[in-house]
Coordinates of C-alpha atoms in Angstrom, one line a residue:
Chain A
M1 CA 34.2 -27.0 -126.0
S2 CA 36.9 -26.6 -123.9
T3 CA 41.1 -27.3 -125.6
P4 CA 41.9 -31.1 -125.4
L5 CA 44.4 -32.1 -123.2
V6 CA 46.0 -33.6 -125.5
Q7 CA 46.3 -33.2 -128.9
L8 CA 48.5 -34.7 -132.2
D9 CA 48.4 -33.2 -134.9
Q10 CA 49.9 -34.5 -138.0
V11 CA 52.8 -35.9 -135.9
R12 CA 55.9 -38.0 -137.8
F13 CA 58.4 -39.6 -136.1
G14 CA 61.3 -42.2 -136.2
Y15 CA 64.2 -43.8 -135.8
G16 CA 67.4 -43.4 -138.7
D17 CA 65.3 -43.8 -141.9
H18 CA 62.7 -45.6 -140.5
D19 CA 59.5 -43.6 -139.7
I20 CA 57.6 -44.7 -136.8
L21 CA 55.0 -43.0 -136.9
S22 CA 53.6 -41.3 -139.9
D23 CA 50.8 -38.8 -140.0
L24 CA 49.6 -39.3 -136.9
S25 CA 46.4 -37.1 -135.2
L26 CA 44.3 -38.2 -131.9
T27 CA 42.2 -35.9 -129.4
V28 CA 42.1 -36.4 -126.0
Q29 CA 39.3 -34.5 -123.8
R30 CA 39.3 -33.9 -120.5
G31 CA 37.4 -36.6 -118.2
Q32 CA 38.0 -39.0 -120.9
V33 CA 39.5 -42.2 -120.7
V34 CA 41.1 -43.2 -124.7
A35 CA 42.1 -46.8 -125.1
I36 CA 45.3 -46.7 -127.7
M37 CA 44.8 -50.5 -129.4
G38 CA 47.3 -51.8 -132.5
G39 CA 49.6 -54.8 -132.9
S40 CA 53.1 -54.7 -131.0
G41 CA 55.9 -52.1 -132.9
S42 CA 53.1 -50.2 -134.0
G43 CA 54.2 -47.0 -132.0
K44 CA 52.2 -46.7 -129.0
T45 CA 54.9 -47.1 -126.5
T46 CA 56.6 -44.5 -129.0
L47 CA 53.3 -41.8 -129.1
L48 CA 53.4 -42.4 -125.1
R49 CA 56.6 -41.4 -125.2
L50 CA 56.4 -38.4 -127.4
I51 CA 53.6 -36.9 -124.9
G52 CA 55.8 -37.6 -122.3
G53 CA 58.5 -35.1 -124.2
Q54 CA 61.0 -37.9 -123.5
L55 CA 61.0 -38.1 -128.0
R56 CA 60.7 -35.0 -129.9
A57 CA 58.2 -35.3 -133.4
R58 CA 60.1 -34.5 -136.6
A59 CA 57.2 -32.8 -137.9
G60 CA 53.6 -31.7 -136.9
R61 CA 52.3 -30.4 -133.1
V62 CA 52.0 -32.5 -129.8
L63 CA 50.0 -30.1 -127.6
V64 CA 49.7 -30.9 -123.8
D65 CA 47.3 -28.6 -122.3
G66 CA 47.9 -26.2 -124.7
A67 CA 51.6 -26.0 -125.3
D68 CA 53.0 -27.2 -127.7
V69 CA 55.3 -29.8 -125.9
G70 CA 58.1 -29.7 -129.3
G71 CA 59.0 -26.5 -128.9
M72 CA 59.3 -26.5 -124.8
N73 CA 62.8 -25.9 -123.0
E74 CA 63.9 -28.1 -120.5
T75 CA 62.1 -26.2 -117.3
A76 CA 58.8 -26.0 -119.6
L77 CA 59.1 -29.8 -120.3
Y78 CA 59.7 -30.9 -116.5
D79 CA 57.1 -28.4 -115.2
M80 CA 54.9 -30.3 -117.8
R81 CA 55.9 -33.7 -116.6
R82 CA 54.4 -32.4 -113.5
K83 CA 51.2 -32.7 -114.8
L84 CA 51.4 -36.0 -116.0
G85 CA 52.0 -39.7 -114.2
M86 CA 53.2 -42.4 -116.2
L87 CA 52.5 -46.3 -115.6
F88 CA 55.9 -48.3 -117.4
Q89 CA 55.2 -51.2 -119.4
F90 CA 57.6 -52.9 -116.8
G91 CA 57.2 -50.4 -113.6
A92 CA 60.4 -49.1 -113.5
L93 CA 60.0 -49.2 -109.5
F94 CA 63.4 -47.6 -107.5
T95 CA 64.6 -51.2 -107.0
D96 CA 66.9 -49.3 -103.9
L97 CA 63.7 -48.3 -102.2
S98 CA 61.1 -50.6 -101.0
V99 CA 57.3 -50.3 -101.8
F100 CA 56.5 -47.7 -98.9
D101 CA 59.5 -45.8 -100.5
N102 CA 58.5 -46.0 -104.0
V103 CA 54.8 -44.9 -103.5
A104 CA 56.5 -41.6 -100.6
F105 CA 59.0 -40.8 -103.3
P106 CA 56.8 -38.6 -105.9
L107 CA 55.3 -36.7 -102.3
R108 CA 58.1 -36.5 -100.8
E109 CA 60.3 -35.0 -103.8
R110 CA 57.5 -32.6 -105.3
A111 CA 55.5 -31.6 -102.4
K112 CA 56.6 -30.7 -99.4
L113 CA 54.0 -32.6 -96.9
P114 CA 54.9 -33.3 -93.3
E115 CA 55.9 -37.4 -93.5
S116 CA 53.0 -38.3 -91.5
I117 CA 50.5 -37.2 -94.2
I118 CA 53.0 -38.8 -96.3
R119 CA 52.9 -42.2 -94.4
D120 CA 48.1 -41.9 -94.6
L121 CA 48.3 -40.7 -98.2
V122 CA 51.1 -43.8 -99.3
L123 CA 48.7 -46.3 -97.4
M124 CA 45.7 -45.0 -99.2
K125 CA 47.7 -45.2 -103.2
L126 CA 48.5 -48.9 -101.9
H127 CA 45.4 -49.3 -100.8
A128 CA 43.7 -49.0 -103.6
V129 CA 46.2 -51.7 -105.7
G130 CA 45.5 -54.2 -102.7
L131 CA 48.8 -54.4 -101.9
R132 CA 49.0 -52.4 -98.0
G133 CA 50.1 -55.4 -97.1
A134 CA 52.9 -55.4 -99.3
A135 CA 54.4 -51.7 -98.3
N136 CA 57.3 -53.3 -96.4
L137 CA 58.4 -55.5 -99.4
M138 CA 61.1 -54.8 -101.4
P139 CA 60.7 -54.1 -105.8
F140 CA 62.4 -57.6 -106.4
E141 CA 60.0 -59.5 -103.6
L142 CA 57.1 -58.6 -105.7
S143 CA 55.7 -61.1 -108.5
G144 CA 55.1 -59.0 -111.7
G145 CA 51.9 -58.3 -111.2
M146 CA 52.1 -56.8 -107.6
A147 CA 55.4 -54.5 -109.4
R148 CA 52.9 -53.2 -111.5
R149 CA 49.9 -52.3 -109.0
V150 CA 53.1 -50.6 -106.9
A151 CA 53.9 -48.6 -110.0
L152 CA 49.9 -47.5 -110.4
A153 CA 50.2 -46.6 -107.0
R154 CA 53.2 -44.6 -107.3
A155 CA 52.1 -42.8 -110.9
I156 CA 48.5 -42.4 -109.3
A157 CA 50.3 -41.2 -105.9
L158 CA 50.2 -37.3 -106.8
D159 CA 47.0 -37.4 -108.8
P160 CA 48.2 -35.8 -112.2
M161 CA 45.6 -34.5 -114.8
L162 CA 46.9 -36.8 -117.0
M163 CA 47.6 -40.9 -116.8
L164 CA 49.6 -42.7 -118.9
Y165 CA 49.5 -46.1 -118.9
D166 CA 51.5 -48.3 -120.4
E167 CA 49.9 -51.9 -121.1
P168 CA 48.8 -51.8 -117.6
F169 CA 46.8 -54.8 -118.0
T170 CA 49.5 -56.9 -118.9
G171 CA 50.8 -60.1 -116.2
L172 CA 47.5 -59.2 -113.7
D173 CA 45.5 -62.0 -112.9
P174 CA 41.8 -61.6 -113.6
I175 CA 40.7 -59.9 -111.1
S176 CA 43.1 -57.9 -110.3
L177 CA 42.4 -56.8 -114.0
A178 CA 38.7 -55.6 -113.3
T179 CA 40.0 -54.2 -110.1
I180 CA 42.9 -51.9 -111.6
G181 CA 41.0 -51.6 -114.9
Q182 CA 37.9 -49.8 -112.3
L183 CA 40.5 -48.3 -110.4
I184 CA 41.2 -46.0 -113.7
R185 CA 38.2 -45.6 -114.4
E186 CA 37.3 -43.8 -111.0
L187 CA 40.4 -42.2 -110.2
N188 CA 40.0 -40.1 -113.6
D189 CA 35.9 -39.2 -112.8
A190 CA 36.7 -38.2 -109.9
L191 CA 39.7 -36.0 -110.8
G192 CA 38.4 -34.5 -114.0
A193 CA 41.6 -35.6 -115.7
A194 CA 42.1 -38.0 -118.8
S195 CA 43.6 -40.8 -119.6
I196 CA 45.2 -42.9 -122.0
V197 CA 45.9 -46.5 -121.9
V198 CA 48.1 -48.4 -124.2
T199 CA 46.8 -51.5 -124.4
H200 CA 46.2 -55.1 -125.9
D201 CA 43.5 -56.3 -123.6
V202 CA 40.1 -55.7 -126.0
A203 CA 37.6 -57.0 -123.6
E204 CA 38.8 -54.5 -120.9
S205 CA 39.2 -51.9 -122.5
L206 CA 36.2 -51.8 -124.4
S207 CA 34.1 -51.8 -121.2
L208 CA 36.2 -49.2 -119.8
V209 CA 37.1 -46.4 -122.3
D210 CA 35.3 -43.9 -123.6
Y211 CA 37.3 -44.0 -126.9
V212 CA 38.8 -46.0 -129.2
Y213 CA 42.0 -45.2 -131.6
F214 CA 43.3 -47.8 -133.8
M215 CA 46.8 -47.7 -134.7
A216 CA 48.7 -49.3 -137.7
D217 CA 52.1 -48.7 -139.4
G218 CA 52.4 -45.6 -137.0
K219 CA 48.5 -44.5 -138.4
V220 CA 45.7 -43.9 -136.4
I221 CA 43.3 -46.2 -138.8
A222 CA 40.4 -46.7 -137.2
Q223 CA 38.2 -44.6 -134.4
G224 CA 35.1 -44.4 -132.2
T225 CA 33.7 -45.2 -128.8
P226 CA 33.3 -48.8 -128.0
D227 CA 30.0 -49.4 -128.7
E228 CA 31.6 -48.3 -132.7
V229 CA 33.8 -50.3 -132.4
R230 CA 31.9 -53.5 -131.7
A231 CA 29.7 -52.6 -134.4
S232 CA 32.5 -52.0 -136.8
D233 CA 32.9 -53.6 -139.9
H234 CA 36.4 -52.2 -140.1
P235 CA 38.4 -55.5 -141.6
F236 CA 41.2 -54.0 -139.4
V237 CA 39.1 -53.2 -136.2
K238 CA 36.9 -56.3 -136.9
Q239 CA 40.8 -58.8 -136.9
F240 CA 41.8 -57.1 -133.9
I241 CA 38.8 -57.5 -131.8
N242 CA 38.3 -61.3 -132.8
G243 CA 42.0 -62.1 -132.8
E244 CA 41.6 -63.1 -136.4
P245 CA 45.3 -64.2 -137.9
D246 CA 44.7 -63.2 -141.3
G247 CA 43.2 -60.0 -142.0
P248 CA 45.2 -56.4 -142.8
L249 CA 47.3 -56.7 -140.0
P250 CA 50.1 -58.9 -140.7
F251 CA 50.9 -60.9 -137.6
H252 CA 54.8 -61.3 -138.9
K253 CA 56.6 -58.6 -138.7
P254 CA 58.8 -57.4 -141.9
A255 CA 61.8 -59.6 -142.2
A256 CA 64.2 -61.5 -144.5
P257 CA 63.3 -64.2 -146.4
Y258 CA 62.7 -67.2 -144.0
A259 CA 64.7 -69.6 -145.3
Q260 CA 68.0 -67.5 -145.6
E261 CA 67.8 -66.4 -141.8
L262 CA 66.9 -70.6 -141.0
G263 CA 70.8 -70.2 -142.5
L264 CA 69.9 -72.8 -144.7
E265 CA 72.1 -73.2 -148.0
I266 CA 70.8 -71.5 -151.4
V267 CA 70.6 -74.2 -154.6
R268 CA 69.5 -72.3 -157.4
A269 CA 67.6 -74.9 -159.8
Chain B
M1 CA 79.0 -108.8 -122.4
P2 CA 78.4 -107.5 -126.0
A3 CA 81.1 -104.7 -127.3
A4 CA 80.3 -101.4 -126.0
S5 CA 79.6 -99.6 -128.9
T6 CA 80.9 -96.0 -129.5
A7 CA 78.2 -94.9 -132.3
L8 CA 74.6 -94.1 -131.3
P9 CA 71.6 -96.3 -132.2
P10 CA 70.4 -94.6 -135.2
I11 CA 67.3 -92.9 -134.3
A12 CA 66.8 -91.6 -138.2
S13 CA 67.6 -93.6 -141.1
L14 CA 68.0 -93.0 -144.7
E15 CA 67.6 -95.2 -147.4
L16 CA 67.7 -94.8 -150.9
R17 CA 65.4 -97.6 -153.1
R18 CA 65.1 -97.1 -157.1
D19 CA 61.4 -98.1 -158.4
D20 CA 59.6 -97.7 -162.1
A21 CA 59.3 -93.8 -161.6
G22 CA 62.7 -93.7 -160.5
A23 CA 64.4 -92.6 -157.1
V24 CA 63.0 -92.5 -153.8
L25 CA 64.8 -91.7 -150.7
Y26 CA 63.0 -93.6 -147.5
I27 CA 63.2 -91.7 -144.0
S28 CA 62.2 -93.0 -141.4
G29 CA 62.2 -93.3 -137.7
R30 CA 62.3 -89.9 -135.0
L31 CA 63.1 -86.5 -137.2
D32 CA 64.1 -84.9 -133.3
A33 CA 66.9 -82.8 -133.6
P34 CA 69.2 -85.7 -132.9
G35 CA 67.6 -87.9 -135.3
S36 CA 68.1 -84.6 -137.8
A37 CA 71.7 -84.1 -137.1
Q38 CA 72.4 -87.7 -137.6
I39 CA 70.6 -88.0 -140.9
W40 CA 71.3 -84.2 -142.5
P41 CA 75.2 -84.8 -144.2
Q42 CA 73.8 -87.9 -145.9
A43 CA 70.6 -86.0 -146.6
R44 CA 72.4 -83.2 -148.7
Q45 CA 75.0 -85.6 -150.1
L46 CA 71.4 -87.6 -151.6
V47 CA 69.2 -84.6 -152.3
H48 CA 70.3 -82.8 -155.8
G49 CA 67.4 -81.8 -157.6
E50 CA 64.2 -83.9 -158.7
I51 CA 63.9 -86.8 -156.3
R52 CA 60.5 -88.4 -154.4
V53 CA 60.8 -88.5 -150.9
D54 CA 59.0 -91.1 -148.9
A55 CA 58.3 -89.8 -145.1
S56 CA 55.8 -92.2 -144.6
A57 CA 57.8 -94.2 -142.1
V58 CA 58.7 -91.5 -140.1
T59 CA 57.3 -91.7 -136.2
Y60 CA 58.1 -88.2 -134.8
C61 CA 59.1 -85.2 -137.0
D62 CA 59.3 -81.9 -134.7
G63 CA 60.7 -78.3 -135.6
A64 CA 64.5 -80.1 -136.2
G65 CA 62.9 -82.5 -138.7
L66 CA 61.1 -79.9 -140.3
A67 CA 63.5 -77.8 -141.1
L68 CA 65.5 -81.0 -142.5
L69 CA 62.6 -81.9 -144.3
Y70 CA 62.0 -78.5 -146.0
D71 CA 65.6 -77.7 -146.5
V72 CA 65.6 -81.5 -149.4
I73 CA 62.2 -79.8 -150.5
Q74 CA 64.0 -76.3 -151.6
R75 CA 66.5 -79.0 -153.0
G76 CA 63.8 -80.1 -155.0
A77 CA 62.3 -83.4 -153.9
T78 CA 59.0 -84.0 -152.9
V79 CA 57.8 -84.8 -150.0
E80 CA 55.2 -88.0 -149.8
H81 CA 52.9 -89.5 -147.5
L82 CA 54.1 -87.4 -144.2
P83 CA 52.2 -88.3 -141.2
D84 CA 49.1 -85.7 -141.4
R85 CA 50.1 -84.1 -138.4
Y86 CA 53.5 -83.4 -139.4
A87 CA 52.5 -82.4 -142.6
T88 CA 50.0 -79.2 -141.7
L89 CA 53.4 -78.3 -139.6
L90 CA 55.3 -78.7 -142.4
A91 CA 52.5 -77.3 -144.8
Q92 CA 52.9 -73.9 -142.2
L93 CA 56.6 -73.4 -143.7
D94 CA 55.1 -72.5 -147.5
P95 CA 58.1 -75.2 -148.3
T96 CA 57.9 -74.9 -151.9
T97 CA 57.8 -71.3 -152.4
P98 CA 61.0 -70.7 -154.2
L99 CA 63.5 -69.0 -152.0
K100 CA 63.9 -65.3 -152.1
T101 CA 67.4 -64.1 -150.9
A102 CA 67.9 -60.8 -149.9
P103 CA 70.8 -58.8 -151.6
A104 CA 73.8 -59.2 -149.6
V105 CA 74.5 -56.7 -146.9
V106 CA 77.1 -54.5 -148.7
S107 CA 79.4 -52.5 -146.3
P108 CA 79.3 -48.9 -147.0
P109 CA 81.9 -47.2 -148.7
F110 CA 84.8 -45.7 -147.0
L111 CA 83.9 -42.3 -147.2
I112 CA 80.1 -43.0 -145.4
G113 CA 81.6 -45.4 -142.8
L114 CA 84.2 -43.0 -142.3
G115 CA 81.5 -40.0 -141.8
Q116 CA 80.0 -42.2 -139.6
R117 CA 82.6 -42.8 -137.5
A118 CA 82.9 -38.7 -137.7
L119 CA 79.2 -38.3 -136.8
A120 CA 79.4 -41.3 -133.5
A121 CA 82.6 -39.4 -132.3
W122 CA 80.9 -35.9 -132.7
Q123 CA 77.5 -37.1 -130.8
Q124 CA 80.0 -39.0 -127.6
L125 CA 81.6 -35.4 -127.4
Y126 CA 77.9 -33.5 -127.9
Q127 CA 76.4 -35.6 -125.0
A128 CA 79.7 -34.8 -122.9
I129 CA 80.0 -31.3 -123.3
A130 CA 75.7 -31.6 -122.9
F131 CA 76.3 -32.8 -119.6
I132 CA 78.5 -30.7 -118.5
G133 CA 76.1 -27.6 -119.2
E134 CA 73.4 -29.9 -117.6
L135 CA 75.8 -30.5 -114.1
S136 CA 76.6 -26.6 -114.2
A137 CA 73.0 -25.9 -114.5
A138 CA 72.2 -27.7 -111.3
V139 CA 75.3 -26.5 -109.7
A140 CA 74.0 -23.1 -110.2
L141 CA 69.9 -24.2 -108.8
V142 CA 71.7 -25.3 -106.0
L143 CA 74.3 -22.0 -105.5
R144 CA 70.7 -19.8 -105.4
N145 CA 68.5 -22.7 -103.7
P146 CA 70.5 -24.4 -101.6
R147 CA 67.6 -26.9 -100.6
Q148 CA 67.3 -28.4 -104.0
L149 CA 70.3 -30.4 -102.6
R150 CA 69.2 -33.8 -101.6
L151 CA 71.9 -33.3 -98.7
G152 CA 70.8 -36.8 -97.0
E153 CA 72.5 -38.4 -100.6
T154 CA 75.1 -36.7 -101.2
L155 CA 76.1 -37.6 -97.3
L156 CA 75.9 -40.8 -98.2
H157 CA 77.7 -41.0 -101.2
C158 CA 80.2 -39.3 -99.1
A159 CA 80.1 -42.0 -96.5
K160 CA 80.5 -44.5 -99.5
A161 CA 83.1 -42.5 -101.3
G162 CA 85.1 -41.2 -98.3
A163 CA 85.2 -43.1 -95.4
D164 CA 84.5 -46.4 -96.9
A165 CA 87.4 -46.3 -98.9
L166 CA 89.7 -45.4 -95.5
P167 CA 91.2 -48.8 -95.5
I168 CA 92.2 -49.3 -99.0
V169 CA 93.4 -45.8 -99.6
A170 CA 95.7 -46.3 -96.6
L171 CA 96.6 -49.6 -97.5
V172 CA 98.3 -48.8 -100.7
S173 CA 99.0 -45.4 -99.8
F174 CA 100.9 -47.0 -96.8
L175 CA 102.9 -49.7 -99.8
L176 CA 103.5 -46.7 -101.4
G177 CA 105.5 -44.7 -99.2
V178 CA 107.1 -48.2 -98.3
I179 CA 108.4 -48.7 -101.4
L180 CA 109.5 -45.6 -102.6
A181 CA 111.7 -44.9 -99.7
F182 CA 112.8 -48.4 -99.9
Q183 CA 113.7 -48.5 -103.3
S184 CA 115.6 -44.6 -103.4
A185 CA 117.1 -45.2 -99.7
I186 CA 119.2 -48.4 -101.3
P187 CA 120.7 -45.9 -104.3
M188 CA 121.3 -42.8 -101.9
R189 CA 123.1 -44.6 -99.2
Q190 CA 126.2 -44.8 -101.2
F191 CA 126.9 -40.8 -101.4
G192 CA 125.4 -41.3 -97.8
A193 CA 122.6 -38.9 -98.7
E194 CA 120.2 -41.5 -97.0
L195 CA 119.1 -39.1 -94.8
F196 CA 117.3 -36.5 -98.3
V197 CA 115.2 -40.1 -99.3
A198 CA 112.3 -38.2 -96.7
N199 CA 112.3 -34.9 -99.0
L200 CA 112.4 -37.0 -102.4
V201 CA 109.7 -39.0 -100.9
G202 CA 107.6 -36.6 -99.5
L203 CA 107.6 -34.3 -102.3
A204 CA 106.9 -37.1 -104.7
L205 CA 103.8 -38.1 -102.8
V206 CA 102.6 -34.6 -101.8
R207 CA 102.9 -33.4 -105.4
E208 CA 102.3 -36.0 -107.6
L209 CA 101.5 -39.4 -106.5
A210 CA 98.9 -39.3 -103.6
P211 CA 96.6 -37.3 -105.4
L212 CA 96.9 -39.7 -108.6
I213 CA 96.4 -43.2 -106.5
T214 CA 93.5 -42.0 -104.4
A215 CA 91.7 -40.6 -108.3
V216 CA 93.4 -44.3 -109.4
L217 CA 91.4 -46.0 -106.1
L218 CA 88.4 -43.3 -107.1
A219 CA 87.7 -44.3 -110.2
G220 CA 87.9 -48.3 -109.4
R221 CA 85.8 -48.1 -106.7
T222 CA 83.9 -45.4 -107.0
G223 CA 83.2 -44.2 -110.6
A224 CA 82.7 -47.8 -111.6
A225 CA 80.2 -48.0 -108.8
F226 CA 78.3 -45.0 -110.7
A227 CA 78.6 -46.0 -114.0
A228 CA 76.8 -49.9 -113.1
E229 CA 73.9 -48.3 -110.6
I230 CA 73.0 -45.4 -113.0
G231 CA 73.7 -47.9 -115.9
T232 CA 71.3 -50.3 -114.1
M233 CA 69.0 -47.8 -112.8
K234 CA 68.8 -46.4 -116.9
V235 CA 68.1 -50.0 -118.0
N236 CA 65.4 -50.8 -115.4
E237 CA 63.4 -47.6 -117.2
E238 CA 64.1 -46.1 -113.8
I239 CA 65.7 -43.2 -114.9
N240 CA 63.0 -42.6 -117.3
A241 CA 60.8 -43.1 -114.3
L242 CA 62.3 -39.9 -112.7
V243 CA 61.7 -38.2 -116.1
T244 CA 57.8 -38.7 -116.5
L245 CA 58.0 -37.9 -112.2
G246 CA 59.2 -34.6 -113.1
L247 CA 62.6 -35.2 -111.8
E248 CA 65.6 -34.0 -113.7
P249 CA 68.2 -37.2 -113.0
V250 CA 71.7 -34.5 -113.6
R251 CA 70.3 -32.9 -110.3
F252 CA 68.6 -35.6 -108.8
L253 CA 71.8 -38.6 -109.2
V254 CA 74.8 -36.9 -110.6
L255 CA 74.8 -34.3 -108.5
P256 CA 75.1 -35.5 -105.1
R257 CA 77.5 -38.4 -106.2
V258 CA 79.7 -35.4 -107.8
L259 CA 79.8 -32.9 -105.1
A260 CA 80.6 -36.1 -102.7
V261 CA 83.6 -37.6 -104.3
T262 CA 84.8 -33.6 -105.1
L263 CA 84.7 -33.2 -102.0
M264 CA 86.2 -36.4 -100.4
A265 CA 89.0 -36.5 -103.0
P266 CA 91.4 -34.2 -101.3
L267 CA 91.0 -35.9 -97.4
L268 CA 91.4 -38.8 -99.0
T269 CA 94.1 -37.4 -100.4
V270 CA 95.5 -35.6 -97.2
L271 CA 95.2 -39.5 -95.4
A272 CA 97.1 -41.0 -98.3
E273 CA 100.0 -38.1 -98.4
V274 CA 100.3 -38.7 -94.2
I275 CA 100.4 -42.3 -94.5
G276 CA 102.4 -42.5 -97.4
I277 CA 105.5 -40.4 -95.6
F278 CA 104.6 -42.5 -92.3
G279 CA 105.3 -45.3 -94.2
A280 CA 108.5 -43.7 -95.4
A281 CA 109.6 -42.0 -91.9
L282 CA 109.2 -45.9 -90.6
V283 CA 111.8 -47.8 -93.5
L284 CA 114.1 -44.8 -92.9
L285 CA 114.4 -45.8 -88.8
T286 CA 115.9 -49.1 -89.9
F287 CA 118.5 -46.8 -91.2
N288 CA 118.7 -45.3 -88.3
I289 CA 117.1 -41.9 -89.3
P290 CA 114.8 -41.1 -85.9
L291 CA 111.2 -40.1 -87.0
M292 CA 111.9 -36.9 -86.0
T293 CA 114.0 -36.1 -88.2
S294 CA 112.3 -37.4 -91.3
A295 CA 109.0 -35.0 -90.3
G296 CA 111.7 -32.0 -89.8
Q297 CA 113.0 -32.8 -93.5
V298 CA 109.6 -33.1 -95.4
M299 CA 108.4 -30.2 -93.7
D300 CA 111.5 -27.8 -94.6
T301 CA 111.0 -29.5 -98.6
V302 CA 107.4 -29.6 -99.0
G303 CA 106.0 -26.0 -99.5
F304 CA 102.7 -24.6 -98.9
T305 CA 102.2 -24.3 -103.1
D306 CA 102.8 -28.1 -103.0
Y307 CA 100.6 -28.8 -100.7
I308 CA 97.8 -27.0 -102.2
G309 CA 98.7 -27.6 -105.6
G310 CA 98.4 -31.4 -104.5
L311 CA 94.9 -30.5 -103.4
A312 CA 93.8 -28.8 -106.1
K313 CA 94.5 -31.6 -108.6
A314 CA 93.1 -34.4 -105.9
T315 CA 89.7 -32.1 -106.0
F316 CA 89.5 -32.0 -110.0
F317 CA 90.2 -35.3 -110.3
G318 CA 87.3 -36.2 -107.6
F319 CA 85.5 -34.3 -109.9
G320 CA 86.3 -35.7 -113.0
V321 CA 86.0 -39.3 -111.7
A322 CA 82.4 -39.1 -110.7
A323 CA 81.2 -36.8 -113.9
I324 CA 82.6 -39.2 -115.9
G325 CA 81.2 -42.3 -113.7
C326 CA 77.9 -40.8 -114.1
L327 CA 78.2 -39.6 -117.5
R328 CA 78.8 -43.5 -118.7
G329 CA 75.9 -44.5 -116.2
L330 CA 73.3 -42.6 -118.1
S331 CA 74.6 -43.1 -121.9
T332 CA 73.7 -46.6 -120.8
G333 CA 72.3 -48.9 -123.9
A334 CA 70.1 -51.5 -123.0
G335 CA 70.7 -55.0 -121.8
A336 CA 73.4 -56.5 -119.3
S337 CA 76.0 -56.5 -121.6
A338 CA 75.2 -52.4 -122.0
V339 CA 76.2 -51.9 -118.1
G340 CA 79.9 -53.9 -118.1
N341 CA 80.4 -51.6 -121.4
S342 CA 79.8 -48.9 -119.6
T343 CA 81.8 -49.7 -116.0
T344 CA 84.5 -50.3 -118.3
R345 CA 84.3 -47.3 -120.3
A346 CA 84.0 -45.3 -117.0
V347 CA 87.3 -46.7 -115.5
V348 CA 88.9 -46.4 -118.9
S349 CA 88.4 -43.3 -119.4
A350 CA 89.0 -41.6 -116.3
I351 CA 92.3 -43.2 -115.9
V352 CA 93.2 -41.9 -119.2
M353 CA 91.5 -38.8 -118.0
L354 CA 93.5 -38.6 -115.3
V355 CA 96.8 -38.6 -117.1
V356 CA 95.8 -36.5 -119.4
T357 CA 95.0 -33.7 -117.1
D358 CA 98.0 -34.6 -114.7
G359 CA 100.2 -33.7 -117.6
L360 CA 98.7 -30.1 -118.2
F361 CA 98.7 -29.2 -114.4
A362 CA 102.5 -30.0 -114.4
V363 CA 102.9 -27.8 -117.4
A364 CA 100.6 -25.6 -115.2
F365 CA 102.6 -25.4 -112.6
F366 CA 106.0 -25.2 -114.3
Y367 CA 104.6 -21.6 -115.6
L368 CA 102.9 -20.7 -112.6
G369 CA 106.5 -21.2 -111.0
W370 CA 104.9 -23.5 -108.3

């Protein structure tokens, strides 16, 4: 088997004294679409930032295309990032540029293509996300779901080798959701790339991906193909897929005692 | 007509009755936010230790009402007969478990606090040094490969920081020249020395005031704008997006801005010098000194080194103001107020930088004999 495109090996990361990821290991092969699922705050976005080299692991190794991201200098990091495309949770469009210029931006800055080719490419990418008609709008004129789709068009503009999607399905209507899901899959298969999809959307992602990792408390606690996951009797997986409030995954973020936070006076018997 | 009552009509009420089994507190009415607020002080007074609370007459109970009941239960009361639909909500709060109190937050001992401050100061310094390093690296890259410079962006910022600042720089420096000339002409006239006002104003403007006032205006206009622009991009994750696209923010955003302002600052300073001296000459005209005479005086006193020294200072000031603005922008935290903080800090630290470096320049020029 060829070297995996992304490999995390016992990665530990945290801010301050608090560990967000502890002992995390996972592998993504070329051609795979992999979903990372887990409750809010389980460290999914942090994981993407580690792969993109915006954060560095405290221990363990993050390998992208066989090279250790943690050991790279700035130049190597920027070279590595050119192979990545990332869809941010809130789009992160350049607010000063129109939709067209946003999608054209990576093409203009990174590939020295003639403007006429850039124009065709941008319109193709916008067409793929169904927003060719919005090319001349500014980002503030778009709805949340539209902005996300433009951001997707920008992320795929250079057809990267590894796509990272941070919550691509949030805020999309069912039609766009299915279309975007299909687009992610088709792009991945056509380019032989790999994609990591961080998501909460169980139904959509199970029909889309090749492999699923479940995260909780900064660890991978379950993994498998969608069929294995559906058949799984792992308590966490069952809770997540069926959306049950009670189970191994607490709904509440650990917090100060409720009453104290409500500011109630404390009366001792 | 009935007298208007200032008291609000009761929304909820409390009543304490005693029966065979002891005291019972009857709560009735609407337990919404206003209702609960009405009876809350009374309830706190009445409930001490074990008491039964009859809530059968509660007609409505929302979050505020639940908070009231929760408080009452925590004080030892037992709530009875609460209508079912509210009772389920109350049960979710789990009101009967005793309160756990977290240990009080103790402020760290003096030494740890001191260490934390020192660490924060060190990190700021580290950040500034790293920023200067990145900027130098970007400059080196552009020197080796000029096509890496974003020319269009640089020219745009030249126009914004330079051309657009012309009116305000002209206005302020004109006023400065007029005021300086007027204030010094009156005492000088007592000695019949109005003529030398031109020398004084000319030298002061060229050596000190024109570079300084231009830099202060740049800090307020352009440095603040840079901090706000880049800060907003940071908050919107646009900087993150740039980084993931494989584009360095320093080369991409900072270099064009810093370069533009570094180039524009001396040009604006020349304008400020000319207009300031013109303003002074106009004042001297009213003291019967012709414009040509003033001009001759200025040209005789102000040497080439004065002029070059002033421009060197202006260039350095421009660089500093732009770099500080961009650095503050890039180190913006999260949220709208972080952008405001960055902008404020950009202007304040730029002005502090101006004062300090101006002093250093004065010392340097003194030893150079300029």
